[in-house]
Amino acid sequence: MRSFRTAVPSRSHRRRASRPNPPLNSPASGKQPAPLERGFAWEQRTARYLQRQGLEVLIQRYRCRLGELDIVCLDGSTLVIVEVRARAYSGFARAGESVDVRKQRRIVRATRHLLMTHPQWSGYRLRFDVFCIDNIDRDSPAIHWIRNAFDGGGA
């Protein structure tokens, strides 16, 4: 009877996990914060502003495979989905113009997923707002809150 040996790679042949260097614009590198970090900071500021305006913030950064919702809050009996858009320079396009039809569809799909996973909110009316911040690198950025920015198509 023959015996078969299976080849097991020795320790020297195994791949080692290496830590990538920090991105050039990460705080660890001493450069400016990454755009995602700046975006998150503006989402935090927006959430605080919405709370001061009387809205109850329920969720921030809801993520699913269908998309992401920046802020989910209640305004009385209305469930408000807020998309936060921040731009350093508005020479090409303003922040609000970046919420195109494709982005709107992703927001609506993520909202449907949210309502399936949180059925306690399915009875509320829906509103989709866009919170636009232009010229974020200046001392006084231009801020616009567009209520009912788009129709969710019965999400």
PDB file of C-alpha atoms in Angstrom:
ATOM      1  CA  MET A   1       0.000   0.000   0.000  1.00  0.00           C
ATOM      2  CA  ARG A   2       1.271   3.417  -0.956  1.00  0.00           C
ATOM      3  CA  SER A   3       1.173   6.391   1.367  1.00  0.00           C
ATOM      4  CA  PHE A   4       0.672   9.861   0.042  1.00  0.00           C
ATOM      5  CA  ARG A   5       2.057  12.949   1.680  1.00  0.00           C
ATOM      6  CA  THR A   6       0.407  16.273   1.323  1.00  0.00           C
ATOM      7  CA  ALA A   7       2.620  19.225   0.828  1.00  0.00           C
ATOM      8  CA  VAL A   8       2.286  21.821   3.532  1.00  0.00           C
ATOM      9  CA  PRO A   9       4.025  25.092   2.850  1.00  0.00           C
ATOM     10  CA  SER A  10       6.752  25.846   5.295  1.00  0.00           C
ATOM     11  CA  ARG A  11       6.668  28.969   7.362  1.00  0.00           C
ATOM     12  CA  SER A  12       8.996  30.770   4.971  1.00  0.00           C
ATOM     13  CA  HIS A  13       6.566  30.270   2.077  1.00  0.00           C
ATOM     14  CA  ARG A  14       3.525  31.678   3.821  1.00  0.00           C
ATOM     15  CA  ARG A  15       2.460  35.166   2.970  1.00  0.00           C
ATOM     16  CA  ARG A  16       2.845  37.699   5.673  1.00  0.00           C
ATOM     17  CA  ALA A  17       0.232  40.314   6.269  1.00  0.00           C
ATOM     18  CA  SER A  18       1.801  43.701   6.026  1.00  0.00           C
ATOM     19  CA  ARG A  19       0.426  46.949   7.247  1.00  0.00           C
ATOM     20  CA  PRO A  20       0.017  49.502   4.511  1.00  0.00           C
ATOM     21  CA  ASN A  21       1.565  52.891   4.974  1.00  0.00           C
ATOM     22  CA  PRO A  22      -0.908  55.555   6.095  1.00  0.00           C
ATOM     23  CA  PRO A  23      -2.429  57.528   3.232  1.00  0.00           C
ATOM     24  CA  LEU A  24      -0.654  60.766   2.450  1.00  0.00           C
ATOM     25  CA  ASN A  25      -3.596  62.849   3.602  1.00  0.00           C
ATOM     26  CA  SER A  26      -4.281  60.961   6.850  1.00  0.00           C
ATOM     27  CA  PRO A  27      -3.719  62.499  10.285  1.00  0.00           C
ATOM     28  CA  ALA A  28      -0.883  60.000  10.862  1.00  0.00           C
ATOM     29  CA  SER A  29       1.035  61.474   7.950  1.00  0.00           C
ATOM     30  CA  GLY A  30       0.708  65.054   9.182  1.00  0.00           C
ATOM     31  CA  LYS A  31      -1.126  66.153   6.044  1.00  0.00           C
ATOM     32  CA  GLN A  32      -4.693  67.432   5.655  1.00  0.00           C
ATOM     33  CA  PRO A  33      -7.483  65.036   6.669  1.00  0.00           C
ATOM     34  CA  ALA A  34      -8.796  62.719   3.990  1.00  0.00           C
ATOM     35  CA  PRO A  35     -11.938  63.801   2.136  1.00  0.00           C
ATOM     36  CA  LEU A  36     -13.934  61.039   3.824  1.00  0.00           C
ATOM     37  CA  GLU A  37     -12.845  62.280   7.242  1.00  0.00           C
ATOM     38  CA  ARG A  38     -13.792  65.836   6.344  1.00  0.00           C
ATOM     39  CA  GLY A  39     -17.108  64.576   5.000  1.00  0.00           C
ATOM     40  CA  PHE A  40     -17.785  62.733   8.247  1.00  0.00           C
ATOM     41  CA  ALA A  41     -16.987  65.891  10.230  1.00  0.00           C
ATOM     42  CA  TRP A  42     -19.530  67.848   8.158  1.00  0.00           C
ATOM     43  CA  GLU A  43     -22.095  65.080   8.688  1.00  0.00           C
ATOM     44  CA  GLN A  44     -21.535  65.412  12.442  1.00  0.00           C
ATOM     45  CA  ARG A  45     -21.979  69.194  12.279  1.00  0.00           C
ATOM     46  CA  THR A  46     -25.113  68.789  10.196  1.00  0.00           C
ATOM     47  CA  ALA A  47     -26.583  66.305  12.683  1.00  0.00           C
ATOM     48  CA  ARG A  48     -25.986  68.752  15.549  1.00  0.00           C
ATOM     49  CA  TYR A  49     -27.577  71.555  13.513  1.00  0.00           C
ATOM     50  CA  LEU A  50     -30.632  69.409  12.743  1.00  0.00           C
ATOM     51  CA  GLN A  51     -31.009  68.611  16.444  1.00  0.00           C
ATOM     52  CA  ARG A  52     -30.925  72.331  17.260  1.00  0.00           C
ATOM     53  CA  GLN A  53     -33.673  72.790  14.662  1.00  0.00           C
ATOM     54  CA  GLY A  54     -35.868  70.308  16.545  1.00  0.00           C
ATOM     55  CA  LEU A  55     -35.304  67.112  14.556  1.00  0.00           C
ATOM     56  CA  GLU A  56     -34.522  63.880  16.375  1.00  0.00           C
ATOM     57  CA  VAL A  57     -31.475  62.181  14.882  1.00  0.00           C
ATOM     58  CA  LEU A  58     -32.066  58.416  14.818  1.00  0.00           C
ATOM     59  CA  ILE A  59     -29.146  57.040  12.813  1.00  0.00           C
ATOM     60  CA  GLN A  60     -25.979  58.415  11.283  1.00  0.00           C
ATOM     61  CA  ARG A  61     -24.171  56.620   8.466  1.00  0.00           C
ATOM     62  CA  TYR A  62     -26.613  53.784   7.862  1.00  0.00           C
ATOM     63  CA  ARG A  63     -24.873  51.361   5.512  1.00  0.00           C
ATOM     64  CA  CYS A  64     -26.132  48.390   3.568  1.00  0.00           C
ATOM     65  CA  ARG A  65     -25.118  46.726   0.323  1.00  0.00           C
ATOM     66  CA  LEU A  66     -27.546  48.960  -1.566  1.00  0.00           C
ATOM     67  CA  GLY A  67     -26.054  52.250  -0.430  1.00  0.00           C
ATOM     68  CA  GLU A  68     -25.537  54.571   2.496  1.00  0.00           C
ATOM     69  CA  LEU A  69     -27.743  57.082   4.271  1.00  0.00           C
ATOM     70  CA  ASP A  70     -25.879  59.956   5.910  1.00  0.00           C
ATOM     71  CA  ILE A  71     -28.484  60.973   8.501  1.00  0.00           C
ATOM     72  CA  VAL A  72     -31.904  59.531   9.361  1.00  0.00           C
ATOM     73  CA  CYS A  73     -34.064  61.660  11.635  1.00  0.00           C
ATOM     74  CA  LEU A  74     -37.624  62.369  12.710  1.00  0.00           C
ATOM     75  CA  ASP A  75     -39.357  65.676  12.103  1.00  0.00           C
ATOM     76  CA  GLY A  76     -42.643  65.200  13.922  1.00  0.00           C
ATOM     77  CA  SER A  77     -44.424  62.404  12.068  1.00  0.00           C
ATOM     78  CA  THR A  78     -42.042  62.486   9.097  1.00  0.00           C
ATOM     79  CA  LEU A  79     -39.000  60.278   8.651  1.00  0.00           C
ATOM     80  CA  VAL A  80     -36.342  62.494   7.078  1.00  0.00           C
ATOM     81  CA  ILE A  81     -33.440  61.075   5.081  1.00  0.00           C
ATOM     82  CA  VAL A  82     -30.680  63.687   4.839  1.00  0.00           C
ATOM     83  CA  GLU A  83     -27.890  63.507   2.270  1.00  0.00           C
ATOM     84  CA  VAL A  84     -24.943  65.739   3.219  1.00  0.00           C
ATOM     85  CA  ARG A  85     -22.855  67.108   0.357  1.00  0.00           C
ATOM     86  CA  ALA A  86     -19.770  69.220   1.011  1.00  0.00           C
ATOM     87  CA  ARG A  87     -17.500  70.820  -1.570  1.00  0.00           C
ATOM     88  CA  ALA A  88     -14.303  72.770  -1.093  1.00  0.00           C
ATOM     89  CA  TYR A  89     -14.663  74.652  -4.372  1.00  0.00           C
ATOM     90  CA  SER A  90     -17.938  75.363  -6.125  1.00  0.00           C
ATOM     91  CA  GLY A  91     -16.457  76.618  -9.389  1.00  0.00           C
ATOM     92  CA  PHE A  92     -17.366  73.483 -11.329  1.00  0.00           C
ATOM     93  CA  ALA A  93     -20.583  72.362  -9.673  1.00  0.00           C
ATOM     94  CA  ARG A  94     -22.303  73.182  -6.442  1.00  0.00           C
ATOM     95  CA  ALA A  95     -22.637  70.547  -3.751  1.00  0.00           C
ATOM     96  CA  GLY A  96     -26.365  70.055  -4.315  1.00  0.00           C
ATOM     97  CA  GLU A  97     -25.886  69.423  -8.020  1.00  0.00           C
ATOM     98  CA  SER A  98     -23.883  66.301  -7.226  1.00  0.00           C
ATOM     99  CA  VAL A  99     -27.023  64.477  -6.053  1.00  0.00           C
ATOM    100  CA  ASP A 100     -27.977  63.223  -9.493  1.00  0.00           C
ATOM    101  CA  VAL A 101     -30.661  60.691 -10.414  1.00  0.00           C
ATOM    102  CA  ARG A 102     -28.291  57.770  -9.895  1.00  0.00           C
ATOM    103  CA  LYS A 103     -27.420  58.937  -6.368  1.00  0.00           C
ATOM    104  CA  GLN A 104     -31.111  59.503  -5.636  1.00  0.00           C
ATOM    105  CA  ARG A 105     -31.876  55.902  -6.649  1.00  0.00           C
ATOM    106  CA  ARG A 106     -29.169  54.603  -4.312  1.00  0.00           C
ATOM    107  CA  ILE A 107     -30.594  56.671  -1.452  1.00  0.00           C
ATOM    108  CA  VAL A 108     -34.118  55.385  -2.142  1.00  0.00           C
ATOM    109  CA  ARG A 109     -32.898  51.756  -2.277  1.00  0.00           C
ATOM    110  CA  ALA A 110     -31.009  52.161   0.991  1.00  0.00           C
ATOM    111  CA  THR A 111     -34.134  53.742   2.506  1.00  0.00           C
ATOM    112  CA  ARG A 112     -36.208  50.719   1.469  1.00  0.00           C
ATOM    113  CA  HIS A 113     -33.660  48.482   3.167  1.00  0.00           C
ATOM    114  CA  LEU A 114     -33.779  50.668   6.277  1.00  0.00           C
ATOM    115  CA  LEU A 115     -37.570  50.390   6.429  1.00  0.00           C
ATOM    116  CA  MET A 116     -37.413  46.599   6.027  1.00  0.00           C
ATOM    117  CA  THR A 117     -34.905  46.256   8.853  1.00  0.00           C
ATOM    118  CA  HIS A 118     -36.643  48.852  11.064  1.00  0.00           C
ATOM    119  CA  PRO A 119     -40.379  48.196  10.572  1.00  0.00           C
ATOM    120  CA  GLN A 120     -41.267  50.557  13.437  1.00  0.00           C
ATOM    121  CA  TRP A 121     -40.581  53.467  11.044  1.00  0.00           C
ATOM    122  CA  SER A 122     -42.528  52.126   8.062  1.00  0.00           C
ATOM    123  CA  GLY A 123     -45.702  54.032   9.007  1.00  0.00           C
ATOM    124  CA  TYR A 124     -44.062  57.463   8.850  1.00  0.00           C
ATOM    125  CA  ARG A 125     -44.238  59.816   5.908  1.00  0.00           C
ATOM    126  CA  LEU A 126     -40.916  60.115   4.061  1.00  0.00           C
ATOM    127  CA  ARG A 127     -38.962  63.197   3.104  1.00  0.00           C
ATOM    128  CA  PHE A 128     -35.634  63.356   1.301  1.00  0.00           C
ATOM    129  CA  ASP A 129     -33.521  66.407   2.134  1.00  0.00           C
ATOM    130  CA  VAL A 130     -30.124  67.495   0.867  1.00  0.00           C
ATOM    131  CA  PHE A 131     -27.831  69.545   3.078  1.00  0.00           C
ATOM    132  CA  CYS A 132     -25.331  71.381   0.862  1.00  0.00           C
ATOM    133  CA  ILE A 133     -22.123  72.996   2.079  1.00  0.00           C
ATOM    134  CA  ASP A 134     -20.061  74.849  -0.528  1.00  0.00           C
ATOM    135  CA  ASN A 135     -16.598  76.365  -0.021  1.00  0.00           C
ATOM    136  CA  ILE A 136     -15.851  74.334   3.102  1.00  0.00           C
ATOM    137  CA  ASP A 137     -12.240  75.536   3.160  1.00  0.00           C
ATOM    138  CA  ARG A 138     -13.279  79.150   3.679  1.00  0.00           C
ATOM    139  CA  ASP A 139     -14.082  80.856   6.970  1.00  0.00           C
ATOM    140  CA  SER A 140     -17.775  81.163   6.122  1.00  0.00           C
ATOM    141  CA  PRO A 141     -18.974  78.311   3.884  1.00  0.00           C
ATOM    142  CA  ALA A 142     -22.284  78.622   2.035  1.00  0.00           C
ATOM    143  CA  ILE A 143     -24.855  76.321   3.643  1.00  0.00           C
ATOM    144  CA  HIS A 144     -28.203  75.389   2.078  1.00  0.00           C
ATOM    145  CA  TRP A 145     -30.785  72.993   3.484  1.00  0.00           C
ATOM    146  CA  ILE A 146     -33.043  71.791   0.678  1.00  0.00           C
ATOM    147  CA  ARG A 147     -36.150  70.181   2.139  1.00  0.00           C
ATOM    148  CA  ASN A 148     -38.025  67.776  -0.148  1.00  0.00           C
ATOM    149  CA  ALA A 149     -35.060  67.853  -2.516  1.00  0.00           C
ATOM    150  CA  PHE A 150     -36.386  64.903  -4.510  1.00  0.00           C
ATOM    151  CA  ASP A 151     -39.281  62.474  -4.582  1.00  0.00           C
ATOM    152  CA  GLY A 152     -38.612  58.974  -3.326  1.00  0.00           C
ATOM    153  CA  GLY A 153     -41.140  57.379  -5.649  1.00  0.00           C
ATOM    154  CA  GLY A 154     -43.065  55.731  -2.826  1.00  0.00           C
ATOM    155  CA  ALA A 155     -40.022  54.260  -1.124  1.00  0.00           C
TER     156      ALA A 155
END
